[in-house]
mmCIF file of C-alpha atoms in Angstrom:
data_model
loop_
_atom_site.group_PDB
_atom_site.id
_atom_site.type_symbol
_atom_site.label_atom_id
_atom_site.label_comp_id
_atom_site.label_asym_id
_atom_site.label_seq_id
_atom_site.Cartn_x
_atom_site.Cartn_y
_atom_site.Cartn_z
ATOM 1 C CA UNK F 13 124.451 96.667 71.784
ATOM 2 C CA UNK F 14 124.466 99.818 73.709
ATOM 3 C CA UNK F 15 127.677 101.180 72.329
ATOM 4 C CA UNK F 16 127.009 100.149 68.692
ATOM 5 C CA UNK F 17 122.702 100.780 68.973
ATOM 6 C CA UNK F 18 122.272 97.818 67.318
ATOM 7 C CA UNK F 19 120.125 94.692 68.393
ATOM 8 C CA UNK F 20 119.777 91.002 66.945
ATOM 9 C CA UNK F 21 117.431 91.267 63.788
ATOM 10 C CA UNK F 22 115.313 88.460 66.245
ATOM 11 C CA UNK F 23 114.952 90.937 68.517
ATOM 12 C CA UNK F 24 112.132 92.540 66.639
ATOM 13 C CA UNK F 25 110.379 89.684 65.561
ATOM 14 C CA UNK F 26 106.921 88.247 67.098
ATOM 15 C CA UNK F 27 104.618 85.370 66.898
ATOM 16 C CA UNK F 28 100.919 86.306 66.827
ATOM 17 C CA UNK F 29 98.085 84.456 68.173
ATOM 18 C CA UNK F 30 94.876 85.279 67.948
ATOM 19 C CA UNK F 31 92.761 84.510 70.884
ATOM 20 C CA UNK F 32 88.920 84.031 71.025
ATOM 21 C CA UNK F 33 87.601 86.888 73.155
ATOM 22 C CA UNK F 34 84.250 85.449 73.704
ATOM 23 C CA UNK F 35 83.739 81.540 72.361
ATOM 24 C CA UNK F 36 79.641 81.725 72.472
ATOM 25 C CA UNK F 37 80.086 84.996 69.730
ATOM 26 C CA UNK F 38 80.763 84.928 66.208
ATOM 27 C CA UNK F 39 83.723 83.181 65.836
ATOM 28 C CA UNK F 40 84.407 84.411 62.015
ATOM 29 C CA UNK F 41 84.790 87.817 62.752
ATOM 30 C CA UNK F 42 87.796 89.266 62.891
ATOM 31 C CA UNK F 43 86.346 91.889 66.294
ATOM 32 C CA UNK F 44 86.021 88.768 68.267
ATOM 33 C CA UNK F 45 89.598 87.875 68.016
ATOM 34 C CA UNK F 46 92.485 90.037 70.397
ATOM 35 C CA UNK F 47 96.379 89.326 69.137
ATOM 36 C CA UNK F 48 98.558 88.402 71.456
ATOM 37 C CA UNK F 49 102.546 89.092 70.685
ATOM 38 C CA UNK F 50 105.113 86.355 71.881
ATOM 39 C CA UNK F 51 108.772 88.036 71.694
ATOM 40 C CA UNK F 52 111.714 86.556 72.759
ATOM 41 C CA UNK F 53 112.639 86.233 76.094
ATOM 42 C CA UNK F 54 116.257 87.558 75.994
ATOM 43 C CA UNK F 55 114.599 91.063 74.660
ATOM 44 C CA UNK F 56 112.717 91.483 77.227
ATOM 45 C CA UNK F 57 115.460 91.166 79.459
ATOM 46 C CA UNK F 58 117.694 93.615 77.040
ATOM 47 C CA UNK F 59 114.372 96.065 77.432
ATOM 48 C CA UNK F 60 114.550 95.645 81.244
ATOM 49 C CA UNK F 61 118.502 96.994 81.401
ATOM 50 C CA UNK F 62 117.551 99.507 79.462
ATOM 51 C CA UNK F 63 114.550 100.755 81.639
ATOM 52 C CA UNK F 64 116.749 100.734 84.655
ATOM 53 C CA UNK F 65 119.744 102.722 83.037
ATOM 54 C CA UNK F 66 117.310 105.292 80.742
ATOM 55 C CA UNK F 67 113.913 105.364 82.872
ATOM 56 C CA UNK F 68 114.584 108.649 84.294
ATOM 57 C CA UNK F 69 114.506 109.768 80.650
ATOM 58 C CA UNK F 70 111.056 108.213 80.081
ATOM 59 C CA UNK F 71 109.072 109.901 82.369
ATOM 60 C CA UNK F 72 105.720 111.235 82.312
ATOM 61 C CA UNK F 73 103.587 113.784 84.232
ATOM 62 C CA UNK F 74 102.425 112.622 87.750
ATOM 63 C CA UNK F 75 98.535 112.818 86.466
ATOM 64 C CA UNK F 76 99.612 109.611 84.221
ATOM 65 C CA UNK F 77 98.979 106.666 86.522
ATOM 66 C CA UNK F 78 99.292 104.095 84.354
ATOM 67 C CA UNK F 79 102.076 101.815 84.352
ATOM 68 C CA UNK F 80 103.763 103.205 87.252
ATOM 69 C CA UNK F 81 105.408 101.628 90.559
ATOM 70 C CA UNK F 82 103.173 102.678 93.627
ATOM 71 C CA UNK F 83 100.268 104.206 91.130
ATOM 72 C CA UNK F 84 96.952 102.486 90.333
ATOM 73 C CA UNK F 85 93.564 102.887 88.737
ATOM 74 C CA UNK F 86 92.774 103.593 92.232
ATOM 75 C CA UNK F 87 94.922 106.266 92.948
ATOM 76 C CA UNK F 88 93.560 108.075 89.471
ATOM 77 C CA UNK F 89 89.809 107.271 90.655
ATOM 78 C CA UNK F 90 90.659 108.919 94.155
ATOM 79 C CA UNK F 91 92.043 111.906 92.997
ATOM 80 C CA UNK F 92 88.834 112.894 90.424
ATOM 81 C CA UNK F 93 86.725 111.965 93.738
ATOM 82 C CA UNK F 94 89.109 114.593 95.488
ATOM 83 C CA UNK F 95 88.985 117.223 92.897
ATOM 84 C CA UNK F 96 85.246 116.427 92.505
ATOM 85 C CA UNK F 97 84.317 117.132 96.875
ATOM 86 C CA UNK F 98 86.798 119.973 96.664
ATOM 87 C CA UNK F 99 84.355 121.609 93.814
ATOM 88 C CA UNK F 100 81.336 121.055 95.803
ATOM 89 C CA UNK F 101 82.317 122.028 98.651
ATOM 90 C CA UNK F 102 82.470 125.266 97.371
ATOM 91 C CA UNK F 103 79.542 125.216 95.347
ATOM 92 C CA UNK F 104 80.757 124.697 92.307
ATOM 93 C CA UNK F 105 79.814 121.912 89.351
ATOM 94 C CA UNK F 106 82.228 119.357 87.685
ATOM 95 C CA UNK F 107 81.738 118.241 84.346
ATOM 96 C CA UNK F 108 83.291 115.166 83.451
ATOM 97 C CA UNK F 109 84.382 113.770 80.276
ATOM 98 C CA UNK F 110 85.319 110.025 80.023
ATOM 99 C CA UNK F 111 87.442 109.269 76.839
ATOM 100 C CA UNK F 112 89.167 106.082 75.632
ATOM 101 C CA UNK F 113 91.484 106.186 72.523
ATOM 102 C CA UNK F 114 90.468 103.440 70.167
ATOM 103 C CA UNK F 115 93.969 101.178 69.686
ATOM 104 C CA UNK F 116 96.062 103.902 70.920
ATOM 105 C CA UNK F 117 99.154 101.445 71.678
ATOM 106 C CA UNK F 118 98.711 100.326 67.671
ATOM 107 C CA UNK F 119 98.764 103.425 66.166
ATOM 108 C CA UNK F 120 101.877 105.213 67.712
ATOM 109 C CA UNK F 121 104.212 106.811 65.100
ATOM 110 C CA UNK F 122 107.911 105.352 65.501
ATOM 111 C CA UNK F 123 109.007 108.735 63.991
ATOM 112 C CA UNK F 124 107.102 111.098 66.282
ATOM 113 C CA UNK F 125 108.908 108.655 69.552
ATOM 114 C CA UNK F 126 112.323 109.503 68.049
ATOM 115 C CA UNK F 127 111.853 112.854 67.866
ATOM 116 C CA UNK F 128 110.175 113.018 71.311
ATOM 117 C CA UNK F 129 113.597 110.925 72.825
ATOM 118 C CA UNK F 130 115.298 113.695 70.935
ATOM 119 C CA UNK F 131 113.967 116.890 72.466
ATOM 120 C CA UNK F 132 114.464 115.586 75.876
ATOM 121 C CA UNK F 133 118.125 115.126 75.338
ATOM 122 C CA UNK F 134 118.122 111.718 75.292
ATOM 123 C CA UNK F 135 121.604 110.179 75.048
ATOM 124 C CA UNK F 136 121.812 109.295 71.130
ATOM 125 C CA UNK F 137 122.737 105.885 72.276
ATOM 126 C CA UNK F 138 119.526 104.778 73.845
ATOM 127 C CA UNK F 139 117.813 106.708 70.807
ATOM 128 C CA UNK F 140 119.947 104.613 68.253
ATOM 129 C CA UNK F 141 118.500 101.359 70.055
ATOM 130 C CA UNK F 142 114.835 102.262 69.699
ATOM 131 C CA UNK F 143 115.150 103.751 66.163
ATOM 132 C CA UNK F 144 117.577 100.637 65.422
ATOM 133 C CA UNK F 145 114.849 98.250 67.054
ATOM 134 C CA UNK F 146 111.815 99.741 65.671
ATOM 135 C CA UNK F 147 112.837 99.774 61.967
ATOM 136 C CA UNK F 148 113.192 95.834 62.089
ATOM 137 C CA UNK F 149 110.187 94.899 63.692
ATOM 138 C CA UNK F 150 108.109 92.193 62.128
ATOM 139 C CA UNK F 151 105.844 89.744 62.538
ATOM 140 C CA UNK F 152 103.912 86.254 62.263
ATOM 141 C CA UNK F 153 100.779 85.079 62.678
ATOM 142 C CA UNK F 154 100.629 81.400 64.291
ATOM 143 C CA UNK F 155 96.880 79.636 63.449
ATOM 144 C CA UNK F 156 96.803 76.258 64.347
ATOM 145 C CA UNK F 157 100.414 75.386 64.540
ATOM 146 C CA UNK F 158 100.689 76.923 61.012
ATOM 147 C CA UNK F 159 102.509 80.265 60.661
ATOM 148 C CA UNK F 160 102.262 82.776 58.114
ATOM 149 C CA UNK F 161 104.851 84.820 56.062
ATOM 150 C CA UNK F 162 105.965 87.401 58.154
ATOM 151 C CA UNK F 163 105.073 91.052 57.574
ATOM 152 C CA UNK F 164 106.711 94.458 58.700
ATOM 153 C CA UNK F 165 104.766 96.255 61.543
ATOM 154 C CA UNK F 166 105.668 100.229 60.983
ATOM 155 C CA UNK F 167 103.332 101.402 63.922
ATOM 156 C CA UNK F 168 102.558 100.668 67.501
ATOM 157 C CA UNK F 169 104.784 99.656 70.389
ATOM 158 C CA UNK F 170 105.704 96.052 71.097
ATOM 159 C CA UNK F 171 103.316 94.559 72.818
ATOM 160 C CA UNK F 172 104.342 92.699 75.798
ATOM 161 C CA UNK F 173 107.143 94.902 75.762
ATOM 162 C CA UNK F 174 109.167 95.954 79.101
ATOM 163 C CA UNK F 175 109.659 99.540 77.145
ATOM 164 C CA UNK F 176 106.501 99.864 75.653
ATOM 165 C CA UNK F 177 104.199 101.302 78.287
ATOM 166 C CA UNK F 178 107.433 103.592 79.189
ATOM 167 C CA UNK F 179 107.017 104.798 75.297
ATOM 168 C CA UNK F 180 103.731 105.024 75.302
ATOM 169 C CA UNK F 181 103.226 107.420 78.191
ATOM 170 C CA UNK F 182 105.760 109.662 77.141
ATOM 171 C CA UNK F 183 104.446 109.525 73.471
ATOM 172 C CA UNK F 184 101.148 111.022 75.180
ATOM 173 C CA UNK F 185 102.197 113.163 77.732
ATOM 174 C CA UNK F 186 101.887 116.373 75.426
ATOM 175 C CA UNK F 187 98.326 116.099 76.087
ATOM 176 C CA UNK F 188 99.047 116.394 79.803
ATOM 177 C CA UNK F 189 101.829 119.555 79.159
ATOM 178 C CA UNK F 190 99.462 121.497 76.683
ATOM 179 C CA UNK F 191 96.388 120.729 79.028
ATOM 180 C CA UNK F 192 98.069 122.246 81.952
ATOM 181 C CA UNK F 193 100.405 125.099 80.365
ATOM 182 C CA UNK F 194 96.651 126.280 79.476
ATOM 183 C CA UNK F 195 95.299 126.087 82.806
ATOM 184 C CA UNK F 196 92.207 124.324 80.806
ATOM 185 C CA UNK F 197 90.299 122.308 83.346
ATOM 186 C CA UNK F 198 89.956 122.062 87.120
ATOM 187 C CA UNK F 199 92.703 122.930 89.296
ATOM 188 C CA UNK F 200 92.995 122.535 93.366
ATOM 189 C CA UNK F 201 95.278 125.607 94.682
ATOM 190 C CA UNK F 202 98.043 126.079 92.474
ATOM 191 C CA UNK F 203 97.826 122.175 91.373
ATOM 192 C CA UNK F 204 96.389 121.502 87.859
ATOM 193 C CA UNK F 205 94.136 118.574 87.883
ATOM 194 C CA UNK F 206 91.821 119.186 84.798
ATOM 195 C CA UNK F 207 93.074 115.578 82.894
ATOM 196 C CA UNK F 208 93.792 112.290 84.789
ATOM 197 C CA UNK F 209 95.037 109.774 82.544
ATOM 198 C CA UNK F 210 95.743 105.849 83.220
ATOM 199 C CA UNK F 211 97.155 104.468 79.773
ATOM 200 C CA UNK F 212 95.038 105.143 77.254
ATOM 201 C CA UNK F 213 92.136 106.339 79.297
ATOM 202 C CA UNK F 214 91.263 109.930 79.619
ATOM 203 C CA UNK F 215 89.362 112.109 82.232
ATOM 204 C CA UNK F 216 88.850 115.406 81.608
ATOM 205 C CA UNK F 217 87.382 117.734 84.630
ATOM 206 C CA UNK F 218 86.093 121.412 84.378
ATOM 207 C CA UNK F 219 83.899 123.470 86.148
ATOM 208 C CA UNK F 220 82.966 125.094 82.686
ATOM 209 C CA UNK F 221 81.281 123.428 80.374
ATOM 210 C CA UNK F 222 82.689 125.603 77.259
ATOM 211 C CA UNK F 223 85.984 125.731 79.129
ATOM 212 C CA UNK F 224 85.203 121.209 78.329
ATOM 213 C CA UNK F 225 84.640 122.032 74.622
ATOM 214 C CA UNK F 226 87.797 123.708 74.496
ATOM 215 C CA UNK F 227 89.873 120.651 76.308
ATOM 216 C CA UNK F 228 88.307 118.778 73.897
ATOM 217 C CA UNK F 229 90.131 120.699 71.129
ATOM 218 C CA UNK F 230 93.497 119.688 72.690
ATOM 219 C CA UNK F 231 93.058 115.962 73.039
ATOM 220 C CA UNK F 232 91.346 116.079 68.860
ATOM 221 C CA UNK F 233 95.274 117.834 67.988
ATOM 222 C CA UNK F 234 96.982 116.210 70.386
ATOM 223 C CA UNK F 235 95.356 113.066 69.606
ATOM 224 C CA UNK F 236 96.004 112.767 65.818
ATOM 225 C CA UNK F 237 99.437 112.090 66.556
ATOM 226 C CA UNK F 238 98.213 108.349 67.556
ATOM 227 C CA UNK F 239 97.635 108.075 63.690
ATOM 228 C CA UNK F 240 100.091 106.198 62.174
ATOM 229 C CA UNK F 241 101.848 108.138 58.832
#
């Protein structure tokens, strides 16, 4: 599969179930429902050899801490608490932004990936694989042991996939490289610190509160990206 950049048309195909999120709500509307992907097992472990030979091409800037081996929502809480005491200390205010991008993991562009893989000289054989992959995907709904026609998904990552979270970070991390090649936010010696991410979630720190308006810019064109063609 790696030599050819092919997978199994079954590789991109998924059952979805729709699972009550809370039973004592309103049960007919569709808010109160979260989808959860089942993929085949044997993809998964494709998805895992490929993380372990093409990781070091997936990588994303150390103020993402989301799905990453020895990071945590701790560690990104601990460093705004840092960057926070290190303002005060010298006098100086923080503002803080919280932001949380609504279905950010459903509305990546499969194009905008590829092209991302490409400009960090990805080898074309791992970028044959995900273009390969992600032009087949499709899916199922399962209700009640009845299933549905299947449809063709053309945005979002696989969810539950060993990849995805890999993709995802490095689909956002121009927020983090156009953030910090501006020097827009807080920053602790030479270290920029003005945006902690963890997934999807977004901190932005300033000791400006225009210098905040203008962050918020970046993440408003940065963010329409997440908006599928």
């Amino acid at each position: 599969m790696i030599a050819h950049g092919y997978v199994p048309n079954n590789f991109g195909t998924s059952i979805v179930v729709p699972l009550v999120k809370d039973r004592c709500g309103d049960v007919s509307k569709l808010a109160n429902y979260r989808a959860i992907s089942l993929s085949p097992v044997f993809a998964k472990l494709f998805e895992a050899c490929l993380s372990g030979k093409f990781g070091v091409y997936l990588q994303s800037r150390d103020l993402q801490f989301g799905f990453k081996k020895h990071s945590s929502c701790s560690s990104a809480v601990y460093v705004a608490q840092q960057v926070i005491h290190y303002y005060a200390k010298r006098g100086s205010t923080v503002y803080l932004a919280a932001l949380d991008a609504s279905k950010a993991f459903d509305r990546i562009n499969h194009t905008i990936i590829i092209n991302k893989l490409q400009s960090r000289n990805t080898p074309m054989c791992f970028i044959q694989i995900i273009a390969n992959w992600y032009g087949k995907l499709s899916a199922t709904v399962r209700w009640n042991g009845v299933f549905s026609r299947y449809f063709d998904v053309f945005c979002g990552v696989r969810q539950g996939g060993v990849l995805s979270p890999l993709l995802f970070n490095l689909y956002v991390d121009d927020l983090l490289v156009n953030l910090e090649s501006k020097k827009l936010g807080c920053c602790v010696a030479d270290t920029y610190v003005g945006c902690i991410m963890y997934a999807d979630d977004i901190l932005l720190l300033s000791a400006s509160i225009v210098v905040l308006q203008s962050m918020f810019i970046v993440v408003l064109v940065v963010g329409l990206l997440l908006r599928p063609l």
